[in-house]
mmCIF file of C-alpha atoms in Angstrom:
data_model
loop_
_atom_site.group_PDB
_atom_site.id
_atom_site.type_symbol
_atom_site.label_atom_id
_atom_site.label_comp_id
_atom_site.label_asym_id
_atom_site.label_seq_id
_atom_site.Cartn_x
_atom_site.Cartn_y
_atom_site.Cartn_z
ATOM 1 C CA MET V 1 1.562 -1.532 8.836
ATOM 2 C CA PRO V 2 0.231 0.528 11.768
ATOM 3 C CA THR V 3 -3.480 -0.240 12.284
ATOM 4 C CA GLU V 4 -5.815 2.175 14.053
ATOM 5 C CA LYS V 5 -9.221 1.120 15.380
ATOM 6 C CA ILE V 6 -11.990 3.401 14.138
ATOM 7 C CA ALA V 7 -15.626 3.763 15.249
ATOM 8 C CA ILE V 8 -18.025 5.316 12.720
ATOM 9 C CA VAL V 9 -21.545 6.472 13.504
ATOM 10 C CA ALA V 10 -23.844 5.229 10.730
ATOM 11 C CA GLY V 11 -26.769 7.198 9.383
ATOM 12 C CA ALA V 12 -29.188 5.037 11.396
ATOM 13 C CA GLY V 13 -27.346 5.956 14.595
ATOM 14 C CA HIS V 14 -25.567 2.685 15.334
ATOM 15 C CA THR V 15 -21.792 2.237 15.391
ATOM 16 C CA LEU V 16 -19.684 0.638 12.672
ATOM 17 C CA SER V 17 -16.393 -1.043 13.530
ATOM 18 C CA GLY V 18 -13.451 -0.045 11.349
ATOM 19 C CA ALA V 19 -9.721 -0.583 11.004
ATOM 20 C CA LEU V 20 -7.603 2.125 9.378
ATOM 21 C CA GLU V 21 -4.391 0.844 7.806
ATOM 22 C CA LEU V 22 -1.845 3.659 7.826
ATOM 23 C CA PRO V 23 1.363 3.971 5.824
ATOM 24 C CA THR V 24 4.549 3.695 7.840
ATOM 25 C CA GLY V 25 5.579 6.971 6.253
ATOM 26 C CA LEU V 26 3.472 9.877 5.072
ATOM 27 C CA VAL V 27 0.003 9.668 3.540
ATOM 28 C CA ARG V 28 -0.222 10.044 -0.227
ATOM 29 C CA GLY V 29 -3.977 9.607 -0.306
ATOM 30 C CA ALA V 30 -6.892 7.886 1.396
ATOM 31 C CA ALA V 31 -9.073 4.955 0.374
ATOM 32 C CA LEU V 32 -12.185 3.184 1.608
ATOM 33 C CA PHE V 33 -12.556 -0.584 1.184
ATOM 34 C CA ALA V 34 -15.941 -2.369 1.116
ATOM 35 C CA HIS V 35 -15.893 -6.103 1.840
ATOM 36 C CA CYS V 36 -17.861 -8.856 0.100
ATOM 37 C CA PHE V 37 -21.392 -10.063 0.921
ATOM 38 C CA THR V 38 -21.587 -11.388 4.540
ATOM 39 C CA CYS V 39 -17.781 -11.111 4.877
ATOM 40 C CA THR V 40 -16.154 -8.827 7.453
ATOM 41 C CA LYS V 41 -13.286 -6.364 7.582
ATOM 42 C CA GLN V 42 -11.083 -9.282 8.723
ATOM 43 C CA SER V 43 -11.546 -11.326 5.557
ATOM 44 C CA LYS V 44 -8.314 -12.310 3.831
ATOM 45 C CA ALA V 45 -8.983 -10.045 0.879
ATOM 46 C CA ALA V 46 -9.915 -7.048 3.064
ATOM 47 C CA VAL V 47 -6.763 -7.302 5.161
ATOM 48 C CA ALA V 48 -4.386 -8.023 2.277
ATOM 49 C CA VAL V 49 -5.742 -5.303 -0.012
ATOM 50 C CA THR V 50 -5.876 -2.551 2.614
ATOM 51 C CA ARG V 51 -2.393 -3.281 3.944
ATOM 52 C CA THR V 52 -0.904 -3.400 0.464
ATOM 53 C CA LEU V 53 -2.482 -0.035 -0.350
ATOM 54 C CA ALA V 54 -1.061 1.353 2.911
ATOM 55 C CA ARG V 55 2.425 0.218 1.878
ATOM 56 C CA GLU V 56 1.926 2.345 -1.235
ATOM 57 C CA GLY V 57 1.217 5.418 0.900
ATOM 58 C CA ILE V 58 -2.590 5.196 0.756
ATOM 59 C CA ALA V 59 -4.283 5.207 4.172
ATOM 60 C CA THR V 60 -7.104 2.685 3.775
ATOM 61 C CA LEU V 61 -10.148 2.113 5.950
ATOM 62 C CA ARG V 62 -11.930 -1.235 6.019
ATOM 63 C CA PHE V 63 -15.055 -1.627 8.134
ATOM 64 C CA ASP V 64 -17.866 -4.048 8.939
ATOM 65 C CA PHE V 65 -21.215 -3.343 7.324
ATOM 66 C CA THR V 66 -24.281 -3.090 9.588
ATOM 67 C CA GLY V 67 -24.878 -6.274 11.573
ATOM 68 C CA LEU V 68 -21.612 -7.955 10.538
ATOM 69 C CA GLY V 69 -18.356 -8.445 12.435
ATOM 70 C CA GLY V 70 -17.987 -5.850 15.149
ATOM 71 C CA SER V 71 -20.636 -3.446 13.829
ATOM 72 C CA ASP V 72 -23.989 -2.853 15.499
ATOM 73 C CA GLY V 73 -27.370 -3.208 13.794
ATOM 74 C CA GLU V 74 -29.334 -6.067 12.236
ATOM 75 C CA PHE V 75 -27.959 -7.450 8.988
ATOM 76 C CA GLY V 76 -31.186 -9.203 8.019
ATOM 77 C CA ARG V 77 -33.126 -5.932 7.876
ATOM 78 C CA ALA V 78 -30.376 -3.749 6.433
ATOM 79 C CA GLY V 79 -30.126 -4.570 2.752
ATOM 80 C CA PHE V 80 -28.083 -2.972 -0.010
ATOM 81 C CA ALA V 81 -29.353 0.551 0.674
ATOM 82 C CA THR V 82 -28.003 0.349 4.226
ATOM 83 C CA ASP V 83 -24.625 -0.859 2.917
ATOM 84 C CA VAL V 84 -24.485 2.215 0.701
ATOM 85 C CA ALA V 85 -25.410 4.454 3.644
ATOM 86 C CA ASP V 86 -22.659 2.806 5.727
ATOM 87 C CA LEU V 87 -20.170 3.562 2.968
ATOM 88 C CA VAL V 88 -21.253 7.178 2.753
ATOM 89 C CA ALA V 89 -20.873 7.648 6.524
ATOM 90 C CA SER V 90 -17.422 6.030 6.490
ATOM 91 C CA ALA V 91 -16.323 8.071 3.487
ATOM 92 C CA GLU V 92 -17.442 11.304 5.139
ATOM 93 C CA ALA V 93 -15.290 10.447 8.164
ATOM 94 C CA LEU V 94 -12.252 9.813 5.943
ATOM 95 C CA VAL V 95 -12.728 13.018 3.939
ATOM 96 C CA GLN V 96 -12.975 14.998 7.162
ATOM 97 C CA ARG V 97 -9.743 13.473 8.441
ATOM 98 C CA PHE V 98 -7.610 13.596 5.301
ATOM 99 C CA ALA V 99 -9.205 16.558 3.503
ATOM 100 C CA GLN V 100 -8.943 15.133 0.007
ATOM 101 C CA PRO V 101 -11.009 13.039 -2.442
ATOM 102 C CA LEU V 102 -11.014 9.293 -1.815
ATOM 103 C CA LEU V 103 -10.244 6.149 -3.730
ATOM 104 C CA LEU V 104 -13.207 3.779 -3.328
ATOM 105 C CA VAL V 105 -12.442 0.053 -3.519
ATOM 106 C CA GLY V 106 -15.091 -2.662 -3.333
ATOM 107 C CA HIS V 107 -14.936 -6.455 -3.399
ATOM 108 C CA SER V 108 -17.859 -8.476 -4.803
ATOM 109 C CA LEU V 109 -21.117 -6.921 -3.535
ATOM 110 C CA GLY V 110 -18.912 -4.310 -1.857
ATOM 111 C CA GLY V 111 -17.875 -3.341 -5.384
ATOM 112 C CA ALA V 112 -21.500 -2.783 -6.321
ATOM 113 C CA ALA V 113 -21.946 -0.769 -3.126
ATOM 114 C CA VAL V 114 -19.057 1.619 -3.845
ATOM 115 C CA LEU V 115 -20.392 2.175 -7.364
ATOM 116 C CA ALA V 116 -23.755 3.158 -5.893
ATOM 117 C CA ALA V 117 -22.255 5.203 -3.033
ATOM 118 C CA ALA V 118 -20.088 7.311 -5.373
ATOM 119 C CA LYS V 119 -23.135 9.144 -6.707
ATOM 120 C CA GLU V 120 -24.382 9.998 -3.210
ATOM 121 C CA LEU V 121 -20.961 11.242 -2.115
ATOM 122 C CA GLY V 122 -20.703 13.696 -4.995
ATOM 123 C CA GLY V 123 -17.889 14.395 -7.406
ATOM 124 C CA HIS V 124 -15.628 16.387 -5.081
ATOM 125 C CA LYS V 125 -15.287 13.559 -2.519
ATOM 126 C CA VAL V 126 -14.438 10.696 -4.879
ATOM 127 C CA ALA V 127 -11.183 10.611 -6.835
ATOM 128 C CA ALA V 128 -11.525 7.175 -8.435
ATOM 129 C CA ILE V 129 -13.245 3.805 -8.027
ATOM 130 C CA ALA V 130 -11.905 0.239 -8.271
ATOM 131 C CA THR V 131 -13.912 -2.972 -7.991
ATOM 132 C CA ILE V 132 -12.866 -6.609 -7.590
ATOM 133 C CA GLY V 133 -15.251 -9.323 -8.784
ATOM 134 C CA ALA V 134 -18.258 -7.004 -8.643
ATOM 135 C CA PRO V 135 -21.709 -8.070 -9.924
ATOM 136 C CA SER V 136 -23.407 -5.937 -12.559
ATOM 137 C CA ASP V 137 -26.813 -6.497 -11.012
ATOM 138 C CA VAL V 138 -27.346 -6.442 -7.250
ATOM 139 C CA PRO V 139 -30.188 -9.027 -7.245
ATOM 140 C CA HIS V 140 -27.498 -11.516 -8.337
ATOM 141 C CA VAL V 141 -26.653 -11.971 -4.624
ATOM 142 C CA LEU V 142 -30.077 -13.489 -3.976
ATOM 143 C CA ALA V 143 -28.953 -16.553 -5.940
ATOM 144 C CA ASN V 144 -26.384 -17.229 -3.193
ATOM 145 C CA ILE V 145 -29.030 -17.319 -0.467
ATOM 146 C CA LYS V 146 -30.322 -20.748 0.506
ATOM 147 C CA GLY V 147 -33.888 -20.422 1.727
ATOM 148 C CA ASP V 148 -37.502 -19.888 0.718
ATOM 149 C CA LEU V 149 -37.502 -16.266 -0.429
ATOM 150 C CA ALA V 150 -41.129 -16.477 -1.561
ATOM 151 C CA ALA V 151 -42.126 -17.504 1.957
ATOM 152 C CA ILE V 152 -40.163 -14.581 3.386
ATOM 153 C CA ARG V 153 -41.975 -12.185 1.050
ATOM 154 C CA ALA V 154 -45.285 -13.569 2.268
ATOM 155 C CA ALA V 155 -44.479 -13.801 5.985
ATOM 156 C CA GLY V 156 -42.315 -10.690 6.227
ATOM 157 C CA GLN V 157 -39.217 -12.514 7.459
ATOM 158 C CA GLY V 158 -37.579 -15.920 7.658
ATOM 159 C CA GLU V 159 -34.352 -17.838 8.204
ATOM 160 C CA VAL V 160 -31.872 -18.439 5.405
ATOM 161 C CA ARG V 161 -28.286 -19.657 5.043
ATOM 162 C CA ILE V 162 -25.583 -17.640 3.304
ATOM 163 C CA ALA V 163 -22.095 -19.096 2.873
ATOM 164 C CA GLY V 164 -22.909 -21.710 5.505
ATOM 165 C CA ARG V 165 -24.123 -19.201 8.116
ATOM 166 C CA SER V 166 -27.671 -18.636 9.344
ATOM 167 C CA PHE V 167 -29.349 -15.236 9.013
ATOM 168 C CA ASN V 168 -32.863 -13.974 9.610
ATOM 169 C CA LEU V 169 -33.844 -11.984 6.493
ATOM 170 C CA SER V 170 -36.716 -9.557 6.145
ATOM 171 C CA ARG V 171 -38.968 -8.840 3.164
ATOM 172 C CA GLU V 172 -37.483 -5.315 3.175
ATOM 173 C CA PHE V 173 -33.991 -6.752 2.642
ATOM 174 C CA ILE V 174 -35.077 -8.625 -0.479
ATOM 175 C CA GLU V 175 -37.057 -5.689 -1.891
ATOM 176 C CA ARG V 176 -34.146 -3.285 -1.378
ATOM 177 C CA VAL V 177 -31.806 -5.643 -3.215
ATOM 178 C CA GLU V 178 -34.209 -6.080 -6.124
ATOM 179 C CA SER V 179 -34.809 -2.360 -6.598
ATOM 180 C CA VAL V 180 -31.247 -1.357 -7.518
ATOM 181 C CA ASP V 181 -30.409 -0.382 -11.119
ATOM 182 C CA LEU V 182 -26.631 -0.671 -10.849
ATOM 183 C CA LEU V 183 -25.843 -0.324 -14.568
ATOM 184 C CA GLY V 184 -27.792 2.918 -14.585
ATOM 185 C CA GLU V 185 -25.741 4.151 -11.639
ATOM 186 C CA VAL V 186 -22.492 3.200 -13.406
ATOM 187 C CA ALA V 187 -23.518 4.985 -16.626
ATOM 188 C CA GLY V 188 -23.802 8.255 -14.714
ATOM 189 C CA LEU V 189 -20.590 7.999 -12.651
ATOM 190 C CA ARG V 190 -18.174 10.156 -14.690
ATOM 191 C CA LYS V 191 -15.298 8.986 -12.466
ATOM 192 C CA PRO V 192 -12.150 6.983 -13.309
ATOM 193 C CA LEU V 193 -13.096 3.319 -12.962
ATOM 194 C CA LEU V 194 -10.937 0.201 -12.719
ATOM 195 C CA LEU V 195 -12.588 -3.226 -12.922
ATOM 196 C CA LEU V 196 -10.656 -6.304 -11.767
ATOM 197 C CA HIS V 197 -12.229 -9.710 -12.328
ATOM 198 C CA SER V 198 -11.145 -13.323 -12.597
ATOM 199 C CA PRO V 199 -12.153 -15.040 -15.855
ATOM 200 C CA THR V 200 -12.679 -18.233 -13.837
ATOM 201 C CA ASP V 201 -14.810 -16.637 -11.104
ATOM 202 C CA ASP V 202 -17.557 -19.203 -10.449
ATOM 203 C CA VAL V 203 -19.554 -16.967 -8.085
ATOM 204 C CA VAL V 204 -19.802 -13.773 -10.148
ATOM 205 C CA GLY V 205 -19.099 -14.632 -13.778
ATOM 206 C CA ILE V 206 -16.828 -12.607 -16.025
ATOM 207 C CA GLU V 207 -19.901 -11.432 -17.993
ATOM 208 C CA HIS V 208 -20.668 -9.094 -15.088
ATOM 209 C CA ALA V 209 -17.371 -7.268 -15.654
ATOM 210 C CA SER V 210 -18.220 -6.961 -19.346
ATOM 211 C CA ALA V 211 -21.606 -5.423 -18.532
ATOM 212 C CA LEU V 212 -20.123 -2.933 -16.076
ATOM 213 C CA PHE V 213 -17.344 -1.996 -18.492
ATOM 214 C CA GLY V 214 -19.850 -1.469 -21.281
ATOM 215 C CA ALA V 215 -22.056 0.774 -19.137
ATOM 216 C CA ALA V 216 -19.206 2.921 -17.777
ATOM 217 C CA LYS V 217 -17.847 6.035 -19.437
ATOM 218 C CA HIS V 218 -14.152 6.695 -19.944
ATOM 219 C CA PRO V 219 -11.686 6.733 -18.288
ATOM 220 C CA LYS V 220 -12.229 3.050 -17.563
ATOM 221 C CA SER V 221 -9.854 0.100 -17.352
ATOM 222 C CA PHE V 222 -10.057 -3.667 -16.940
ATOM 223 C CA VAL V 223 -7.513 -6.082 -15.430
ATOM 224 C CA SER V 224 -7.930 -9.854 -15.566
ATOM 225 C CA LEU V 225 -7.125 -11.639 -12.271
ATOM 226 C CA ASP V 226 -6.061 -14.821 -14.025
ATOM 227 C CA GLY V 227 -6.425 -17.900 -11.845
ATOM 228 C CA ALA V 228 -7.872 -16.085 -8.825
ATOM 229 C CA ASP V 229 -10.955 -17.312 -6.968
ATOM 230 C CA HIS V 230 -13.860 -15.004 -6.151
ATOM 231 C CA LEU V 231 -12.884 -14.427 -2.503
ATOM 232 C CA LEU V 232 -9.165 -13.935 -3.268
ATOM 233 C CA LEU V 233 -8.306 -16.568 -0.667
ATOM 234 C CA ASP V 234 -4.754 -16.743 -2.000
ATOM 235 C CA GLU V 235 -3.028 -13.754 -0.431
ATOM 236 C CA ALA V 236 -0.784 -13.415 -3.488
ATOM 237 C CA ASP V 237 -3.891 -12.764 -5.629
ATOM 238 C CA ALA V 238 -5.141 -10.133 -3.166
ATOM 239 C CA GLU V 239 -1.762 -8.399 -3.045
ATOM 240 C CA PHE V 240 -1.505 -8.433 -6.840
ATOM 241 C CA ALA V 241 -4.947 -6.834 -7.138
ATOM 242 C CA ALA V 242 -4.034 -4.199 -4.545
ATOM 243 C CA SER V 243 -0.721 -3.365 -6.212
ATOM 244 C CA ILE V 244 -2.492 -2.859 -9.541
ATOM 245 C CA ILE V 245 -5.097 -0.630 -7.875
ATOM 246 C CA ALA V 246 -2.427 1.421 -6.093
ATOM 247 C CA SER V 247 -0.379 1.974 -9.255
ATOM 248 C CA TRP V 248 -3.480 2.948 -11.216
ATOM 249 C CA ALA V 249 -4.799 5.230 -8.441
ATOM 250 C CA HIS V 250 -1.564 7.235 -8.187
ATOM 251 C CA ARG V 251 -2.680 9.053 -11.327
ATOM 252 C CA TYR V 252 -5.774 10.266 -9.515
ATOM 253 C CA LEU V 253 -4.337 10.799 -6.016
ATOM 254 C CA PRO V 254 -1.753 13.556 -6.543
ATOM 255 C CA LEU V 255 0.858 14.441 -3.964
ATOM 256 C CA ARG V 256 -0.488 16.396 -1.025
ATOM 257 C CA GLU V 257 0.647 20.021 -0.904
ATOM 258 C CA ASP V 258 2.144 19.572 2.581
ATOM 259 C CA TRP V 259 4.643 16.939 1.442
ATOM 260 C CA PRO V 260 8.274 18.097 1.756
ATOM 261 C CA MET V 261 10.019 18.611 -1.566
ATOM 262 C CA PRO V 262 13.546 19.849 -0.794
ATOM 263 C CA GLU V 263 15.476 22.130 -3.109
ATOM 264 C CA GLU V 264 18.714 20.550 -1.832
ATOM 265 C CA GLY V 265 19.765 17.686 0.401
ATOM 266 C CA VAL V 266 17.082 15.493 1.910
ATOM 267 C CA ILE V 267 14.135 16.021 4.230
ATOM 268 C CA VAL V 268 13.155 13.300 6.687
ATOM 269 C CA ARG V 269 9.639 13.253 8.133
ATOM 270 C CA THR V 270 8.195 10.988 10.793
ATOM 271 C CA GLY V 271 5.213 8.939 9.699
ATOM 272 C CA HIS V 272 2.674 6.685 11.414
ATOM 273 C CA GLY V 273 4.884 3.763 12.371
ATOM 274 C CA LYS V 274 6.786 3.531 15.643
ATOM 275 C CA PHE V 275 10.107 4.286 13.948
ATOM 276 C CA GLY V 276 9.193 4.606 10.283
ATOM 277 C CA THR V 277 10.336 7.805 8.593
ATOM 278 C CA GLU V 278 9.915 9.037 5.057
ATOM 279 C CA VAL V 279 12.975 10.310 3.198
ATOM 280 C CA HIS V 280 12.513 12.882 0.449
ATOM 281 C CA THR V 281 15.182 13.944 -2.009
ATOM 282 C CA ILE V 282 14.700 16.459 -4.810
ATOM 283 C CA GLY V 283 13.184 13.801 -7.042
ATOM 284 C CA HIS V 284 12.645 10.641 -5.001
ATOM 285 C CA ARG V 285 11.066 9.331 -1.807
ATOM 286 C CA PHE V 286 11.283 6.136 0.231
ATOM 287 C CA VAL V 287 10.653 4.853 3.748
ATOM 288 C CA ALA V 288 13.306 3.951 6.317
ATOM 289 C CA ASP V 289 12.442 1.835 9.335
ATOM 290 C CA GLU V 290 13.737 -0.562 11.962
ATOM 291 C CA PRO V 291 13.263 -4.349 11.870
ATOM 292 C CA ARG V 292 10.476 -6.007 13.847
ATOM 293 C CA SER V 293 13.063 -7.392 16.279
ATOM 294 C CA LEU V 294 13.675 -3.796 17.417
ATOM 295 C CA GLY V 295 9.996 -2.811 17.508
ATOM 296 C CA GLY V 296 9.730 -1.383 13.985
ATOM 297 C CA ASP V 297 7.465 -2.365 11.099
ATOM 298 C CA ASP V 298 10.306 -3.497 8.815
ATOM 299 C CA SER V 299 8.818 -1.419 5.999
ATOM 300 C CA GLY V 300 12.114 -0.076 4.690
ATOM 301 C CA PRO V 301 15.889 -0.135 5.083
ATOM 302 C CA THR V 302 17.418 0.804 8.444
ATOM 303 C CA PRO V 303 19.552 3.930 8.921
ATOM 304 C CA TYR V 304 22.703 1.782 8.879
ATOM 305 C CA ASP V 305 21.464 0.037 5.729
ATOM 306 C CA LEU V 306 21.361 3.488 4.151
ATOM 307 C CA LEU V 307 24.853 4.323 5.439
ATOM 308 C CA ASN V 308 26.214 1.080 4.016
ATOM 309 C CA ALA V 309 24.351 1.727 0.768
ATOM 310 C CA ALA V 310 25.810 5.232 0.476
ATOM 311 C CA LEU V 311 29.338 3.835 0.553
ATOM 312 C CA GLY V 312 28.529 0.842 -1.648
ATOM 313 C CA THR V 313 26.714 2.760 -4.374
ATOM 314 C CA CYS V 314 29.261 5.563 -4.490
ATOM 315 C CA THR V 315 32.063 2.992 -4.730
ATOM 316 C CA ALA V 316 30.353 1.214 -7.623
ATOM 317 C CA MET V 317 29.692 4.446 -9.492
ATOM 318 C CA THR V 318 33.267 5.724 -9.042
ATOM 319 C CA MET V 319 34.862 2.456 -10.180
ATOM 320 C CA THR V 320 32.511 2.235 -13.166
ATOM 321 C CA MET V 321 33.231 5.813 -14.279
ATOM 322 C CA TYR V 322 36.980 5.183 -14.084
ATOM 323 C CA ALA V 323 36.727 1.942 -16.095
ATOM 324 C CA VAL V 324 34.588 3.620 -18.760
ATOM 325 C CA ARG V 325 37.024 6.532 -19.037
ATOM 326 C CA LYS V 326 39.924 4.102 -19.465
ATOM 327 C CA GLY V 327 38.024 1.909 -21.890
ATOM 328 C CA TRP V 328 38.558 -1.164 -19.702
ATOM 329 C CA PRO V 329 36.300 -4.252 -20.145
ATOM 330 C CA LEU V 330 34.614 -4.046 -16.735
ATOM 331 C CA GLU V 331 31.453 -6.157 -16.943
ATOM 332 C CA GLY V 332 30.015 -5.447 -13.510
ATOM 333 C CA LEU V 333 30.594 -5.037 -9.794
ATOM 334 C CA SER V 334 29.173 -6.611 -6.651
ATOM 335 C CA ILE V 335 29.886 -4.705 -3.442
ATOM 336 C CA GLN V 336 28.936 -5.874 0.035
ATOM 337 C CA VAL V 337 29.224 -3.380 2.895
ATOM 338 C CA THR V 338 28.759 -4.303 6.552
ATOM 339 C CA HIS V 339 28.889 -2.149 9.661
ATOM 340 C CA GLU V 340 30.997 -3.088 12.685
ATOM 341 C CA ARG V 341 30.157 -1.220 15.895
ATOM 342 C CA ASP V 342 33.143 -2.290 18.006
ATOM 343 C CA HIS V 343 36.319 -2.193 15.954
ATOM 344 C CA ALA V 344 38.692 -1.233 18.783
ATOM 345 C CA ASP V 345 39.877 -4.808 19.425
ATOM 346 C CA GLU V 346 41.322 -4.973 15.923
ATOM 347 C CA CYS V 347 43.101 -1.601 16.012
ATOM 348 C CA ASN V 348 44.191 -0.821 19.577
ATOM 349 C CA HIS V 349 46.693 1.777 18.453
ATOM 350 C CA VAL V 350 43.907 3.780 16.800
ATOM 351 C CA ALA V 351 41.702 3.392 19.878
ATOM 352 C CA ALA V 352 44.441 4.945 22.011
ATOM 353 C CA MET V 353 44.683 7.898 19.644
ATOM 354 C CA GLU V 354 40.935 8.360 19.821
ATOM 355 C CA GLN V 355 41.192 8.732 23.634
ATOM 356 C CA GLY V 356 38.457 6.331 24.531
ATOM 357 C CA ARG V 357 36.031 7.129 21.706
ATOM 358 C CA GLN V 358 34.214 4.143 20.211
ATOM 359 C CA ILE V 359 35.905 2.871 17.084
ATOM 360 C CA GLN V 360 33.555 1.644 14.361
ATOM 361 C CA ALA V 361 34.230 0.327 10.878
ATOM 362 C CA LEU V 362 32.610 -0.232 7.514
ATOM 363 C CA ASN V 363 33.820 -3.430 5.863
ATOM 364 C CA ARG V 364 33.649 -3.446 2.084
ATOM 365 C CA ARG V 365 33.999 -6.592 -0.059
ATOM 366 C CA ILE V 366 34.254 -5.976 -3.810
ATOM 367 C CA THR V 367 33.775 -8.525 -6.562
ATOM 368 C CA ILE V 368 35.011 -7.327 -9.960
ATOM 369 C CA GLU V 369 33.373 -8.963 -12.984
ATOM 370 C CA GLY V 370 35.262 -8.959 -16.272
ATOM 371 C CA HIS V 371 37.212 -12.031 -17.376
ATOM 372 C CA THR V 372 39.477 -10.052 -19.727
ATOM 373 C CA LEU V 373 40.637 -7.550 -17.083
ATOM 374 C CA ASP V 374 44.307 -8.086 -16.174
ATOM 375 C CA GLU V 375 45.649 -8.046 -12.623
ATOM 376 C CA ALA V 376 47.023 -4.513 -12.912
ATOM 377 C CA GLN V 377 43.635 -3.190 -13.990
ATOM 378 C CA ARG V 378 41.909 -5.001 -11.125
ATOM 379 C CA ALA V 379 44.398 -3.601 -8.616
ATOM 380 C CA LYS V 380 43.905 -0.075 -9.950
ATOM 381 C CA LEU V 381 40.118 -0.376 -9.675
ATOM 382 C CA ILE V 382 40.442 -1.421 -6.015
ATOM 383 C CA GLU V 383 42.669 1.611 -5.467
ATOM 384 C CA ILE V 384 40.042 3.819 -7.105
ATOM 385 C CA ALA V 385 37.398 2.408 -4.743
ATOM 386 C CA ASP V 386 39.114 4.208 -1.854
ATOM 387 C CA LYS V 387 38.827 7.499 -3.735
ATOM 388 C CA CYS V 388 35.023 7.564 -4.005
ATOM 389 C CA PRO V 389 33.540 10.821 -2.599
ATOM 390 C CA VAL V 390 31.503 9.147 0.151
ATOM 391 C CA HIS V 391 34.562 7.190 1.288
ATOM 392 C CA ARG V 392 36.531 10.436 1.529
ATOM 393 C CA THR V 393 33.695 12.124 3.415
ATOM 394 C CA LEU V 394 33.447 9.320 5.958
ATOM 395 C CA GLU V 395 37.209 9.192 6.573
ATOM 396 C CA GLY V 396 37.703 12.945 6.469
ATOM 397 C CA VAL V 397 36.979 15.590 9.093
ATOM 398 C CA LEU V 398 33.197 15.627 9.202
ATOM 399 C CA HIS V 399 31.171 18.008 11.371
ATOM 400 C CA VAL V 400 27.410 17.730 11.861
ATOM 401 C CA HIS V 401 25.789 21.083 12.657
ATOM 402 C CA THR V 402 22.316 21.032 14.200
ATOM 403 C CA ARG V 403 19.905 23.913 14.636
ATOM 404 C CA THR V 404 16.192 24.315 15.164
ATOM 405 C CA SER V 405 13.898 25.442 12.384
ATOM 406 C CA ASP V 406 10.698 27.442 12.773
#
């Protein structure tokens, strides 16, 4: 996926480091991802979730909270309230860019932060909220801090270890964490909420998901991340969580009004990738791209894949319709189509007729399934393959007319 570096000015004036994962094609919606406690935007879960959402057409920003990763500021004095302020500043930047309500996604303490930030952002800027392994009470994170918190309260600051790393925490940090009533915040959300949690999470127990679900108002949903660890270190778990979130969020991130919806034919629009384009038919859409070996993002079939598919699918449909009409016991078809750029060596007489024009070919290999079909029926079906409409179009006199459009 194309990744764009983003700098966000936080409410305190320092700069937050962000990475915006963009769809190869067009943008269906926008999302903001909040990472776990002391993690960064480069954590496995942050990268996997945001890129999976981007593949689903949702531009997703992940960023480092104050004092972490590439962001300025002092983590030890920030606290939960600063995390929420960072989220609000990042969300405002996304709303300004994409001009539509956002999907908020938070992992672990980041999940608690998006729940708290939603209220500050207001109803018109938040479309829906999803959390992964979120705690129901913010002070829960203090249990993961190794150090003398009582001494820090008395002295004003002190050194602790979190996830094996050293930090200098302030009394203000601890007090800000302890003052949050997250369940009260959740009870007043009035926004679609999806909770994802592993029943075997040994960092934030499953009872936290139960408490959040009980406090929230409908519409609310819960998905069990069976077998996943708290940090989603297995990329497959992170991608599964993201795919669930994307499917669920589509209900709350409607198509943008500027998306092309043709009344006939197809419309192709360039997207954010180097070569990626989005193809829209009357009722469907998909992305076409080039492979990585040619500088693309490999996020969809190539133009020649689509050409081969046009012939292959039309062939299969035509043969199937004929067999059904005849009442023949055709059980299935497998059709392989390949493109040959230089076919002149195999048909020199045609090359001469074409007066030097490049001769190309589509090679079609058909496997007919149906053990009770006789040889005459099989031969007739192969004959019918050459009569499919796309085949006739490709071998007929075909003109392509191009004009500009205002």
